[in-house]
Tab-separated table of C-alpha atoms and ligand atoms in Angstrom:
chain	number	residue	atom	x	y	z
A	1	MET	CA	151.331	0.333	-135.623
A	2	ARG	CA	148.240	-1.087	-134.031
A	3	VAL	CA	146.536	1.571	-131.922
A	4	SER	CA	145.001	-0.980	-129.556
A	5	GLU	CA	148.594	-2.183	-128.505
A	6	VAL	CA	149.402	1.611	-127.626
A	7	LEU	CA	146.395	1.567	-125.747
A	8	LYS	CA	147.593	-1.650	-123.850
A	9	ALA	CA	151.135	0.121	-123.160
A	10	ILE	CA	149.749	3.358	-121.778
A	11	THR	CA	150.489	3.482	-117.802
A	12	LYS	CA	150.589	6.286	-115.220
A	13	ASN	CA	154.050	6.991	-116.124
A	14	THR	CA	153.246	7.639	-119.876
A	15	ILE	CA	154.595	10.960	-120.811
A	16	LEU	CA	154.567	10.469	-124.827
A	17	ILE	CA	153.439	8.494	-127.644
A	18	TYR	CA	154.977	8.880	-130.904
A	19	ALA	CA	154.073	7.903	-134.600
A	20	SER	CA	155.846	7.647	-137.809
A	21	ALA	CA	155.118	9.840	-141.204
A	22	PRO	CA	156.197	7.344	-142.686
A	23	SER	CA	158.035	4.648	-141.121
A	24	TYR	CA	161.692	3.885	-142.421
A	25	PRO	CA	161.076	-0.246	-143.227
A	26	HIS	CA	158.033	-0.113	-144.780
A	27	GLY	CA	156.727	3.579	-145.733
A	28	THR	CA	153.788	3.409	-143.887
A	29	ILE	CA	152.155	6.333	-142.228
A	30	ASP	CA	150.726	5.660	-138.464
A	31	PRO	CA	146.786	6.602	-137.689
A	32	ILE	CA	148.084	9.953	-136.477
A	33	GLU	CA	144.564	11.368	-136.018
A	34	GLU	CA	143.758	8.440	-134.100
A	35	LEU	CA	146.474	8.696	-131.629
A	36	ALA	CA	146.376	12.207	-131.381
A	37	ARG	CA	142.765	11.552	-129.846
A	38	ILE	CA	144.349	9.233	-127.331
A	39	ALA	CA	147.104	11.992	-126.704
A	40	LEU	CA	144.492	14.400	-125.919
A	41	ARG	CA	142.364	12.232	-123.692
A	42	TYR	CA	145.363	11.444	-121.306
A	43	SER	CA	147.149	14.603	-121.783
A	44	PHE	CA	150.535	13.383	-122.905
A	45	CYS	CA	152.752	14.441	-125.840
A	46	LEU	CA	152.434	12.861	-129.160
A	47	HIS	CA	155.814	13.055	-131.208
A	48	VAL	CA	155.649	12.367	-135.172
A	49	ASP	CA	158.510	11.325	-136.753
A	50	ALA	CA	158.760	12.604	-139.775
A	51	CYS	CA	162.383	12.555	-140.345
A	52	LEU	CA	162.131	10.999	-143.691
A	53	GLY	CA	158.852	12.163	-144.642
A	54	GLY	CA	159.070	15.854	-143.849
A	55	PHE	CA	160.279	17.357	-146.936
A	56	VAL	CA	158.309	15.106	-149.144
A	57	LEU	CA	154.804	14.455	-147.712
A	58	PRO	CA	153.814	17.930	-147.391
A	59	PHE	CA	154.063	18.876	-150.764
A	60	ALA	CA	151.831	15.810	-151.831
A	61	ARG	CA	148.760	18.119	-150.956
A	62	HIS	CA	148.836	19.266	-154.764
A	63	LEU	CA	149.273	15.941	-156.199
A	64	LYS	CA	145.548	14.789	-157.213
A	65	SER	CA	146.522	11.017	-157.751
A	66	ILE	CA	147.992	10.508	-154.105
A	67	SER	CA	146.535	11.139	-150.993
A	68	ILE	CA	148.477	11.696	-148.223
A	69	PRO	CA	146.735	11.827	-144.780
A	70	ASN	CA	147.222	14.692	-142.503
A	71	PHE	CA	150.124	14.396	-140.103
A	72	ASP	CA	151.185	17.423	-138.653
A	73	PHE	CA	149.829	20.345	-136.359
A	74	GLN	CA	146.884	20.544	-138.149
A	75	ILE	CA	145.898	17.708	-136.237
A	76	GLU	CA	145.269	18.916	-132.369
A	77	GLY	CA	147.459	16.901	-130.083
A	78	VAL	CA	150.405	16.322	-132.186
A	79	THR	CA	153.078	18.175	-129.809
A	80	THR	CA	156.538	17.821	-131.589
A	81	ILE	CA	157.506	16.734	-135.211
A	82	SER	CA	161.431	15.720	-136.355
A	83	VAL	CA	162.125	16.473	-139.777
A	84	ASP	CA	165.930	15.732	-141.166
A	85	THR	CA	166.988	18.082	-143.412
A	86	HIS	CA	169.993	15.676	-144.010
A	87	LYS	CA	167.641	13.478	-145.907
A	88	TYR	CA	165.188	14.952	-148.538
A	89	GLY	CA	166.256	18.088	-147.509
A	90	CYS	CA	169.677	17.458	-149.267
A	91	ALA	CA	171.663	19.159	-146.717
A	92	GLN	CA	174.705	17.415	-144.984
A	93	LYS	CA	174.355	14.762	-142.118
A	94	GLY	CA	174.244	16.058	-138.705
A	95	SER	CA	171.604	18.592	-139.216
A	96	SER	CA	167.965	17.990	-138.282
A	97	VAL	CA	164.871	19.792	-136.997
A	98	LEU	CA	162.685	19.358	-133.970
A	99	LEU	CA	159.399	21.296	-134.286
A	100	TYR	CA	157.428	22.200	-131.307
A	101	HIS	CA	153.789	23.104	-131.000
A	102	SER	CA	154.486	25.243	-127.977
A	103	ASN	CA	157.384	27.397	-126.800
A	104	ILE	CA	156.731	25.997	-123.205
A	105	LEU	CA	157.624	22.537	-124.284
A	106	ARG	CA	160.471	23.804	-126.112
A	107	GLN	CA	161.860	25.139	-123.082
A	108	TYR	CA	162.262	21.490	-121.648
A	109	GLN	CA	164.934	20.972	-124.322
A	110	TYR	CA	167.490	23.946	-122.623
A	111	THR	CA	170.189	23.254	-120.619
A	112	SER	CA	171.064	26.035	-117.645
A	113	VAL	CA	173.874	25.546	-115.330
A	114	THR	CA	173.700	27.934	-112.872
A	115	ASP	CA	176.109	26.804	-110.022
A	116	TRP	CA	179.274	25.800	-111.894
A	117	SER	CA	182.562	27.727	-111.277
A	118	GLY	CA	183.095	28.436	-115.111
A	119	GLY	CA	180.197	30.507	-115.214
A	120	LEU	CA	176.454	30.547	-116.062
A	121	TYR	CA	176.083	28.041	-119.051
A	122	ILE	CA	173.529	27.587	-121.541
A	123	SER	CA	172.716	25.034	-124.214
A	124	PRO	CA	169.653	25.182	-126.356
A	125	SER	CA	169.582	21.287	-126.157
A	126	GLN	CA	171.754	18.428	-124.662
A	127	PRO	CA	174.945	18.484	-126.760
A	128	GLY	CA	177.585	21.177	-125.919
A	129	SER	CA	179.818	22.543	-128.751
A	130	ARG	CA	178.264	22.006	-132.187
A	131	SER	CA	179.300	23.044	-135.772
A	132	GLY	CA	178.053	26.390	-136.880
A	133	GLY	CA	179.215	25.450	-140.482
A	134	LEU	CA	176.456	22.550	-140.549
A	135	ILE	CA	173.886	25.000	-139.736
A	136	ALA	CA	175.200	27.162	-142.287
A	137	GLN	CA	175.093	24.427	-144.907
A	138	THR	CA	171.762	23.427	-144.148
A	139	TRP	CA	170.656	26.985	-144.686
A	140	ALA	CA	172.395	27.098	-147.983
A	141	ALA	CA	170.423	23.915	-148.872
A	142	LEU	CA	167.275	25.351	-148.099
A	143	LEU	CA	167.733	28.522	-150.287
A	144	TYR	CA	169.159	26.538	-153.084
A	145	ASN	CA	166.394	23.952	-153.532
A	146	GLY	CA	163.321	26.309	-152.739
A	147	TYR	CA	159.924	25.706	-152.165
A	148	ASN	CA	159.520	25.029	-155.633
A	149	GLY	CA	162.350	22.509	-155.869
A	150	TYR	CA	161.143	20.637	-152.853
A	151	GLN	CA	157.838	20.710	-154.266
A	152	SER	CA	158.725	19.490	-157.627
A	153	ALA	CA	161.378	16.614	-156.432
A	154	ALA	CA	158.361	15.697	-154.129
A	155	HIS	CA	155.807	15.294	-157.140
A	156	LYS	CA	158.421	13.292	-159.052
A	157	ILE	CA	159.267	10.943	-156.262
A	158	LEU	CA	155.718	10.094	-155.345
A	159	LEU	CA	154.436	9.367	-158.729
A	160	ALA	CA	157.604	7.246	-159.206
A	161	SER	CA	156.912	5.443	-156.190
A	162	LYS	CA	153.473	4.471	-157.340
A	163	TYR	CA	154.695	3.376	-160.663
A	164	PHE	CA	157.458	1.329	-158.678
A	165	ARG	CA	154.719	-0.185	-156.273
A	166	GLU	CA	152.486	-1.212	-159.357
A	167	GLN	CA	155.158	-2.816	-161.254
A	168	ILE	CA	156.319	-4.968	-158.060
A	169	SER	CA	152.683	-5.895	-157.292
A	170	ASN	CA	152.720	-7.498	-160.875
A	171	ILE	CA	155.753	-9.668	-160.177
A	172	PRO	CA	154.577	-13.267	-159.358
A	173	GLY	CA	155.713	-14.234	-156.196
A	174	LEU	CA	156.261	-10.698	-154.483
A	175	GLU	CA	153.806	-8.962	-152.300
A	176	LEU	CA	154.245	-5.064	-151.466
A	177	LEU	CA	154.302	-4.466	-147.539
A	178	GLY	CA	152.606	-1.296	-146.296
A	179	ALA	CA	149.885	0.161	-148.349
A	180	ASP	CA	150.597	4.123	-148.509
A	181	VAL	CA	152.225	5.682	-151.307
A	182	THR	CA	155.195	7.439	-149.647
A	183	MET	CA	159.111	7.573	-150.648
A	184	VAL	CA	159.648	3.881	-149.135
A	185	VAL	CA	158.650	0.949	-151.138
A	186	ALA	CA	158.834	-2.400	-149.190
A	187	TRP	CA	158.309	-6.022	-150.565
A	188	ALA	CA	158.705	-9.342	-149.578
A	189	ALA	CA	158.293	-13.123	-151.017
A	190	LYS	CA	154.798	-14.042	-151.023
A	191	ASN	CA	155.654	-17.566	-152.340
A	192	PRO	CA	157.387	-19.839	-149.684
A	193	LYS	CA	159.699	-21.440	-152.244
A	194	LEU	CA	161.315	-17.751	-152.631
A	195	ASN	CA	164.096	-16.509	-150.368
A	196	ILE	CA	164.146	-12.670	-150.477
A	197	TYR	CA	167.534	-12.409	-149.052
A	198	MET	CA	168.779	-14.870	-151.882
A	199	ILE	CA	166.828	-12.332	-154.574
A	200	ASN	CA	168.948	-9.663	-152.811
A	201	ASP	CA	172.074	-11.466	-153.400
A	202	ILE	CA	171.350	-11.778	-157.154
A	203	LEU	CA	170.536	-8.151	-157.582
A	204	SER	CA	173.973	-7.169	-155.458
A	205	SER	CA	175.624	-9.400	-158.121
A	206	MET	CA	173.959	-7.092	-160.975
A	207	GLY	CA	175.165	-3.853	-158.804
A	208	TRP	CA	172.166	-3.128	-157.191
A	209	GLU	CA	172.455	-2.073	-153.267
A	210	LEU	CA	169.040	-2.351	-151.452
A	211	SER	CA	168.152	-2.124	-147.822
A	212	VAL	CA	167.465	-5.604	-146.191
A	213	LEU	CA	164.671	-5.726	-143.605
A	214	HIS	CA	163.703	-8.338	-141.258
A	215	ALA	CA	160.763	-9.483	-139.098
A	216	PRO	CA	159.545	-10.102	-141.697
A	217	PRO	CA	162.177	-10.524	-144.258
A	218	ALA	CA	162.086	-8.029	-146.848
A	219	LEU	CA	163.732	-5.430	-149.016
A	220	HIS	CA	162.995	-1.962	-149.448
A	221	LEU	CA	163.986	1.081	-151.865
A	222	CYS	CA	163.665	4.678	-150.726
A	223	ILE	CA	163.139	6.290	-154.170
A	224	THR	CA	164.980	9.780	-154.456
A	225	SER	CA	165.659	12.071	-157.284
A	226	ALA	CA	169.008	10.276	-157.972
A	227	ASN	CA	167.467	6.908	-158.545
A	228	ILE	CA	164.151	7.539	-160.297
A	229	GLY	CA	165.650	7.219	-163.780
A	230	SER	CA	166.888	3.649	-162.888
A	231	LEU	CA	163.547	2.168	-161.620
A	232	PRO	CA	162.618	0.623	-164.867
A	233	SER	CA	165.974	-1.246	-165.308
A	234	LEU	CA	165.539	-2.232	-161.348
A	235	ILE	CA	162.269	-3.876	-162.422
A	236	ALA	CA	163.646	-5.700	-165.074
A	237	ASP	CA	166.272	-7.060	-163.056
A	238	LEU	CA	164.053	-7.943	-160.120
A	239	ARG	CA	161.990	-9.904	-162.204
A	240	ALA	CA	165.060	-11.539	-163.562
A	241	SER	CA	166.204	-12.742	-160.043
A	242	VAL	CA	163.018	-13.760	-158.835
A	243	ALA	CA	162.795	-16.221	-161.861
A	244	ASP	CA	166.453	-17.384	-160.876
A	245	SER	CA	165.484	-17.537	-157.260
A	246	PHE	CA	162.501	-19.738	-158.341
A	247	GLU	CA	165.121	-22.168	-160.297
A	248	HIS	CA	167.939	-22.523	-158.003
A	249	GLN	CA	165.466	-22.310	-154.645
A	250	ASN	CA	167.345	-25.297	-153.030
A	251	ASN	CA	170.829	-24.121	-153.526
A	252	SER	CA	172.456	-22.552	-150.536
A	253	SER	CA	173.423	-18.944	-151.548
A	254	SER	CA	177.384	-18.078	-151.125
A	255	GLY	CA	176.345	-14.225	-150.391
A	256	MET	CA	174.917	-12.548	-147.613
A	257	ALA	CA	171.689	-14.299	-147.615
A	258	PRO	CA	172.699	-17.030	-144.914
A	259	ILE	CA	173.957	-14.310	-142.776
A	260	TYR	CA	170.604	-12.157	-143.362
A	261	GLY	CA	168.873	-15.458	-142.729
A	262	LEU	CA	170.800	-16.290	-139.554
A	263	GLY	CA	170.320	-12.910	-137.984
A	264	ASN	CA	166.569	-13.071	-138.691
A	265	ALA	CA	166.188	-16.808	-137.262
A	266	LEU	CA	168.330	-16.580	-134.141
A	267	PRO	CA	166.162	-16.577	-130.939
A	268	ASP	CA	168.759	-15.088	-128.675
A	269	ARG	CA	169.036	-11.569	-129.661
A	270	ASN	CA	171.651	-10.939	-127.109
A	271	LEU	CA	173.665	-13.143	-129.032
A	272	VAL	CA	172.760	-11.048	-132.333
A	273	GLY	CA	173.823	-7.970	-130.364
A	274	GLU	CA	177.150	-9.276	-129.432
A	275	MET	CA	177.714	-10.252	-133.201
A	276	LEU	CA	176.964	-6.815	-134.350
A	277	LYS	CA	179.457	-5.466	-131.793
A	278	GLU	CA	181.980	-7.494	-133.089
A	279	ILE	CA	181.331	-6.196	-136.440
A	280	GLN	CA	181.803	-2.736	-135.579
A	281	ASP	CA	185.110	-3.514	-133.513
A	282	ILE	CA	186.259	-5.034	-136.944
A	283	LEU	CA	185.192	-2.064	-138.704
A	284	LEU	CA	186.841	0.572	-136.579
A	285	HIS	CA	190.202	-1.647	-136.432
A	286	ASN	CA	190.450	-1.713	-140.259
A	287	SER	CA	190.199	2.064	-140.710
B	301	PLP	C1	166.711	8.899	-140.545
B	301	PLP	C2	165.446	8.784	-139.908
B	301	PLP	C3	165.498	9.066	-138.147
B	301	PLP	C4	166.779	9.610	-137.562
B	301	PLP	O1	168.055	9.074	-137.840
B	301	PLP	P1	169.054	10.069	-137.734
B	301	PLP	O2	170.210	9.234	-138.466
B	301	PLP	O3	169.621	9.883	-136.602
B	301	PLP	O4	169.003	11.147	-138.604
B	301	PLP	C5	164.285	8.746	-137.396
B	301	PLP	N1	163.594	8.173	-137.987
B	301	PLP	C6	163.265	7.841	-139.339
B	301	PLP	C7	161.953	7.376	-139.754
B	301	PLP	C8	164.221	7.990	-140.287
B	301	PLP	O5	164.311	7.638	-141.443
């Protein structure tokens, strides 16, 4: 995120700006101190999306080898923070947390209907009926892991991320995207003879499932307690697939690479949107 672009986008109708800690694609932490100064200057809200990072980054404060900048309410000007319990909180999907800096702000999410024939109606947010089971399960996940559990997992994840970044930066032809050490590591092909989507196809044939990014074309891995042990063998296979890809650079791949390449290169984004609708139709009809 470029702060200068944020400044350009502000109009008299702006009520909120937001930042990621970290972003899903590249694991980068936005310049939140700087954005907070802007939010204070214009008196609007600053939302920090810590959906992915909320259960990892706060625990890095005790790590000496990795420094994570402040991103939370310690910075004056941050008004809301989202934290996904369903990610590194290890709870079920469907649960998440939105933290407010003040109760006055929180009142804006309430629904209160006073003139309905069904009576007075309230809901703490926009949705109506929700499962209490999810809330109980989320509470159980918090108690089960506890502060120490989350802290020890976060330390292992961030140290593994540091290791993984170092390993990737040592593979000729690849480059890391983003400079922050967080749970996401993203990399692209630096050498124009390399097709990162073809590398992904080779990795897929070896049984790896990575996330495919575009604009720019890249791959990423979200490091979790479950995959830390596999990182050395992923690095070995990544090295092998880069070498393989260098050798067969002109062969068109029979895997997903042409599809990802097309999705990335088509200038008509409406057409890409239509294709994505078709895919969802197919998925639902088959289930
Ligand atoms: C997961 C995530 C979200 C929210 O996604 P949901 O699937 O709706 O929980 C928002 N921001 C980031 C950075 C995320 O990783």
